[in-house]
Amino acid sequence: VYTFQPFYESYPASIDPYLDFPDKAAQLLHATFDNCSWNGNNDENAVTLDSVRAFEPNEIILWHGHGGYDENLGPFLVTGQRYDRDRMLEREYFEDVVNDRVISVMDNRLAFTAAFVDEHCGSLDGSFFYLGSCSSGRDSRLADAFLRKGATAVVANTDTISTIYNLCMQYQTVEYMCQIDPATANAYTLEKALALSMEKLGENDYRFSLEPNPDAHPEMFGGYDAANYSV
């Protein structure tokens, strides 16, 4: 289990009580399942493009931060790494930039697109990604890139989303996945855990935002296998 929060120190103080929810979710997985261990808490500039390249099979990735959407490129996730013009002399760096695998966005940070995952990630067989950023699931392009590499399930957000709702949904979904479903006597599947979380917290971020977006909610990608994913 790995947590990634490239904007951990950048949110207003009012969000502080919620910012550790990804880490608490990872700790819960670690404590609940013998086959889970929390191996990495990555914040701010520790979240790099190399971090994404290093994703491996059978991992649970809990990502929280800023993201966005481009009509041509699809969803993108912002890292803690800054654009370095001097590195444009390096062939791989240059090709990633000119081919829009990475783009420079807020505060000159580098964001990665589906094309980056396609080009640089290896096998992700059996992995689960919760992409807790705005617009990470506005369409399926980024999720599909992880799925093409073998990931079993991806949860991503359909639009710009309340930070508190986003963090609460991520933690609540993991918490349910650590509990036993009385109907099966096994841990809750991702589909059931997500449904129960939305039943508890709301189907969108309406109750959590001063400017609620009725379209803003987490969505599961990966079809049957994702629905039945359980730790």
Short mmCIF file of C-alpha atoms in Angstrom, two decimals:
data_model
loop_
_atom_site.label_atom_id
_atom_site.label_comp_id
_atom_site.label_asym_id
_atom_site.label_seq_id
_atom_site.Cartn_x
_atom_site.Cartn_y
_atom_site.Cartn_z
CA VAL A 1 0.00 0.00 0.00
CA TYR A 2 1.34 3.43 -0.96
CA THR A 3 -0.03 6.92 -0.32
CA PHE A 4 0.73 9.91 -2.55
CA GLN A 5 -0.13 13.49 -1.55
CA PRO A 6 1.81 15.99 -3.67
CA PHE A 7 -0.09 18.93 -2.15
CA TYR A 8 -0.05 17.81 1.48
CA GLU A 9 1.28 21.15 2.76
CA SER A 10 -0.67 23.35 0.36
CA TYR A 11 -4.24 23.15 1.61
CA PRO A 12 -5.86 25.67 4.00
CA ALA A 13 -5.76 24.92 7.70
CA SER A 14 -9.49 24.11 7.68
CA ILE A 15 -8.69 20.91 5.76
CA ASP A 16 -6.04 19.71 8.25
CA PRO A 17 -8.30 17.28 10.15
CA TYR A 18 -8.93 15.38 6.90
CA LEU A 19 -5.52 15.44 5.21
CA ASP A 20 -4.26 12.35 6.99
CA PHE A 21 -7.20 10.22 5.80
CA PRO A 22 -5.18 8.54 3.02
CA ASP A 23 -2.47 7.58 5.52
CA LYS A 24 -5.07 6.41 8.04
CA ALA A 25 -6.70 4.29 5.33
CA ALA A 26 -3.31 2.75 4.54
CA GLN A 27 -2.71 2.07 8.23
CA LEU A 28 -6.12 0.40 8.45
CA LEU A 29 -5.32 -1.90 5.53
CA HIS A 30 -1.96 -2.70 7.11
CA ALA A 31 -3.58 -3.56 10.43
CA THR A 32 -6.46 -5.57 8.99
CA PHE A 33 -4.89 -7.84 6.37
CA ASP A 34 -1.84 -10.04 6.73
CA ASN A 35 -1.11 -9.61 3.02
CA CYS A 36 -1.06 -5.80 3.20
CA SER A 37 1.74 -3.55 4.37
CA TRP A 38 1.96 0.22 4.14
CA ASN A 39 5.30 0.70 2.44
CA GLY A 40 5.38 4.34 1.48
CA ASN A 41 4.04 7.71 2.61
CA ASN A 42 4.92 10.10 -0.22
CA ASP A 43 4.21 13.81 0.19
CA GLU A 44 5.02 16.99 -1.76
CA ASN A 45 8.22 16.72 -3.85
CA ALA A 46 8.57 13.03 -2.98
CA VAL A 47 5.77 12.50 -5.52
CA THR A 48 7.64 12.41 -8.81
CA LEU A 49 7.25 10.99 -12.29
CA ASP A 50 9.64 8.24 -11.19
CA SER A 51 7.10 7.38 -8.48
CA VAL A 52 4.57 6.65 -11.21
CA ARG A 53 7.07 4.67 -13.26
CA ALA A 54 7.73 2.55 -10.15
CA PHE A 55 4.15 1.30 -9.73
CA GLU A 56 4.14 -2.50 -9.63
CA PRO A 57 1.68 -5.43 -9.59
CA ASN A 58 -0.56 -6.11 -6.59
CA GLU A 59 -0.31 -2.64 -5.12
CA ILE A 60 -2.95 -0.41 -3.58
CA ILE A 61 -2.32 3.22 -4.53
CA LEU A 62 -4.18 5.88 -2.53
CA TRP A 63 -3.58 9.19 -4.35
CA HIS A 64 -4.85 12.55 -3.17
CA GLY A 65 -4.11 15.94 -4.68
CA HIS A 66 -4.95 18.19 -7.59
CA GLY A 67 -5.86 17.05 -11.06
CA GLY A 68 -7.45 18.44 -14.16
CA TYR A 69 -8.83 17.70 -17.58
CA ASP A 70 -7.85 18.52 -21.14
CA GLU A 71 -10.17 17.81 -24.06
CA ASN A 72 -7.34 16.39 -26.13
CA LEU A 73 -5.38 14.60 -23.41
CA GLY A 74 -8.07 13.55 -20.96
CA PRO A 75 -7.61 13.58 -17.17
CA PHE A 76 -4.20 14.34 -15.67
CA LEU A 77 -2.73 14.14 -12.16
CA VAL A 78 -0.35 16.78 -10.81
CA THR A 79 2.86 15.63 -9.11
CA GLY A 80 5.21 17.40 -6.70
CA GLN A 81 7.91 17.64 -9.37
CA ARG A 82 8.65 20.94 -11.13
CA TYR A 83 9.33 21.43 -14.82
CA ASP A 84 13.06 21.72 -15.45
CA ARG A 85 13.89 23.42 -18.74
CA ASP A 86 17.53 22.29 -18.55
CA ARG A 87 16.38 18.68 -18.71
CA MET A 88 14.90 19.25 -22.17
CA LEU A 89 18.37 18.24 -23.40
CA GLU A 90 17.62 14.73 -22.13
CA ARG A 91 15.94 12.70 -24.85
CA GLU A 92 13.33 10.92 -22.70
CA TYR A 93 12.38 14.09 -20.81
CA PHE A 94 12.13 16.00 -24.10
CA GLU A 95 9.97 13.32 -25.71
CA ASP A 96 7.64 13.16 -22.70
CA VAL A 97 7.09 16.92 -22.89
CA VAL A 98 6.64 17.29 -26.65
CA ASN A 99 4.34 14.24 -26.79
CA ASP A 100 2.15 15.56 -23.95
CA ARG A 101 2.90 12.62 -21.70
CA VAL A 102 3.67 15.29 -19.12
CA ILE A 103 2.45 18.88 -19.01
CA SER A 104 3.44 21.86 -16.89
CA VAL A 105 0.51 23.21 -14.87
CA MET A 106 -0.07 24.97 -11.54
CA ASP A 107 3.05 26.45 -9.92
CA ASN A 108 5.13 24.95 -12.75
CA ARG A 109 4.44 21.42 -11.51
CA LEU A 110 4.49 18.49 -13.87
CA ALA A 111 1.31 16.52 -14.40
CA PHE A 112 1.14 13.15 -16.13
CA THR A 113 -1.46 11.98 -18.61
CA ALA A 114 -2.68 8.59 -19.79
CA ALA A 115 0.05 8.65 -22.45
CA PHE A 116 2.71 8.69 -19.71
CA VAL A 117 1.23 5.57 -18.10
CA ASP A 118 1.07 3.86 -21.49
CA GLU A 119 4.71 4.69 -22.22
CA HIS A 120 6.42 4.19 -18.88
CA CYS A 121 4.48 1.95 -16.50
CA GLY A 122 5.18 -1.77 -16.43
CA SER A 123 2.84 -4.53 -15.35
CA LEU A 124 0.23 -3.44 -12.81
CA ASP A 125 -1.50 -6.81 -12.58
CA GLY A 126 -3.86 -7.02 -9.63
CA SER A 127 -3.40 -3.42 -8.50
CA PHE A 128 -6.08 -1.03 -7.24
CA PHE A 129 -5.88 2.75 -7.71
CA TYR A 130 -7.98 5.33 -5.90
CA LEU A 131 -7.24 8.55 -7.78
CA GLY A 132 -8.59 11.16 -5.37
CA SER A 133 -8.15 14.25 -7.54
CA CYS A 134 -10.50 16.54 -9.43
CA SER A 135 -11.63 15.23 -12.83
CA SER A 136 -9.44 12.09 -12.62
CA GLY A 137 -12.42 10.16 -13.99
CA ARG A 138 -14.11 12.83 -16.09
CA ASP A 139 -13.64 10.34 -18.88
CA SER A 140 -12.08 6.90 -18.85
CA ARG A 141 -8.78 7.68 -20.58
CA LEU A 142 -6.53 7.81 -17.50
CA ALA A 143 -8.29 4.90 -15.78
CA ASP A 144 -8.12 2.87 -18.98
CA ALA A 145 -4.35 3.41 -19.18
CA PHE A 146 -3.91 1.79 -15.76
CA LEU A 147 -6.33 -0.98 -16.69
CA ARG A 148 -4.43 -1.69 -19.92
CA LYS A 149 -1.35 -2.30 -17.79
CA GLY A 150 -3.26 -4.93 -15.84
CA ALA A 151 -4.73 -3.02 -12.90
CA THR A 152 -7.89 -4.67 -11.61
CA ALA A 153 -9.74 -1.56 -10.47
CA VAL A 154 -9.57 2.22 -10.58
CA VAL A 155 -11.72 4.69 -8.67
CA ALA A 156 -11.62 8.25 -10.00
CA ASN A 157 -13.67 11.44 -9.70
CA THR A 158 -16.05 12.56 -12.41
CA ASP A 159 -15.51 16.32 -12.00
CA THR A 160 -14.15 19.09 -9.80
CA ILE A 161 -14.91 17.86 -6.31
CA SER A 162 -15.02 19.04 -2.69
CA THR A 163 -11.70 18.24 -0.99
CA ILE A 164 -13.36 17.12 2.22
CA TYR A 165 -15.90 14.90 0.44
CA ASN A 166 -13.10 13.46 -1.69
CA LEU A 167 -10.95 12.58 1.32
CA CYS A 168 -13.89 11.21 3.31
CA MET A 169 -15.01 9.04 0.40
CA GLN A 170 -11.54 7.60 -0.06
CA TYR A 171 -11.20 6.72 3.61
CA GLN A 172 -14.76 5.44 3.98
CA THR A 173 -14.45 3.16 0.95
CA VAL A 174 -11.27 1.62 2.32
CA GLU A 175 -12.82 1.28 5.76
CA TYR A 176 -15.74 -0.71 4.36
CA MET A 177 -13.32 -2.87 2.38
CA CYS A 178 -11.72 -3.77 5.71
CA GLN A 179 -15.04 -4.99 7.11
CA ILE A 180 -16.91 -8.25 6.66
CA ASP A 181 -19.95 -8.35 4.40
CA PRO A 182 -22.54 -10.39 6.34
CA ALA A 183 -24.04 -11.58 3.05
CA THR A 184 -20.84 -13.34 2.00
CA ALA A 185 -18.78 -13.67 5.21
CA ASN A 186 -15.90 -12.13 3.24
CA ALA A 187 -14.53 -8.61 3.08
CA TYR A 188 -16.74 -6.13 1.24
CA THR A 189 -16.04 -5.87 -2.46
CA LEU A 190 -15.06 -2.53 -3.96
CA GLU A 191 -18.48 -2.14 -5.58
CA LYS A 192 -20.31 -2.64 -2.29
CA ALA A 193 -17.86 -0.54 -0.31
CA LEU A 194 -18.21 2.36 -2.72
CA ALA A 195 -22.01 2.08 -2.73
CA LEU A 196 -22.18 2.02 1.07
CA SER A 197 -19.83 5.02 1.28
CA MET A 198 -22.00 7.02 -1.11
CA GLU A 199 -25.09 6.01 0.84
CA LYS A 200 -23.44 7.33 4.01
CA LEU A 201 -21.73 10.49 2.68
CA GLY A 202 -23.83 11.34 -0.35
CA GLU A 203 -23.95 10.43 -4.02
CA ASN A 204 -22.10 13.67 -4.81
CA ASP A 205 -20.34 16.46 -2.91
CA TYR A 206 -23.52 18.52 -2.31
CA ARG A 207 -23.35 18.47 1.51
CA PHE A 208 -19.64 19.29 1.63
CA SER A 209 -19.20 22.17 -0.78
CA LEU A 210 -20.13 25.86 -0.87
CA GLU A 211 -20.47 25.39 -4.62
CA PRO A 212 -21.81 21.84 -4.87
CA ASN A 213 -21.43 20.04 -8.16
CA PRO A 214 -24.18 17.46 -8.74
CA ASP A 215 -21.88 15.61 -11.14
CA ALA A 216 -18.94 15.33 -8.71
CA HIS A 217 -18.60 11.83 -7.34
CA PRO A 218 -16.21 8.88 -7.42
CA GLU A 219 -16.74 6.31 -10.15
CA MET A 220 -15.40 2.80 -10.50
CA PHE A 221 -13.59 1.66 -13.65
CA GLY A 222 -12.69 -1.90 -14.54
CA GLY A 223 -16.02 -3.63 -15.04
CA TYR A 224 -16.79 -6.99 -13.44
CA ASP A 225 -13.31 -7.54 -12.05
CA ALA A 226 -13.29 -4.12 -10.39
CA ALA A 227 -16.76 -4.62 -8.91
CA ASN A 228 -15.62 -7.85 -7.29
CA TYR A 229 -12.19 -6.66 -6.19
CA SER A 230 -11.55 -7.20 -2.50
CA VAL A 231 -8.45 -7.20 -0.37
#
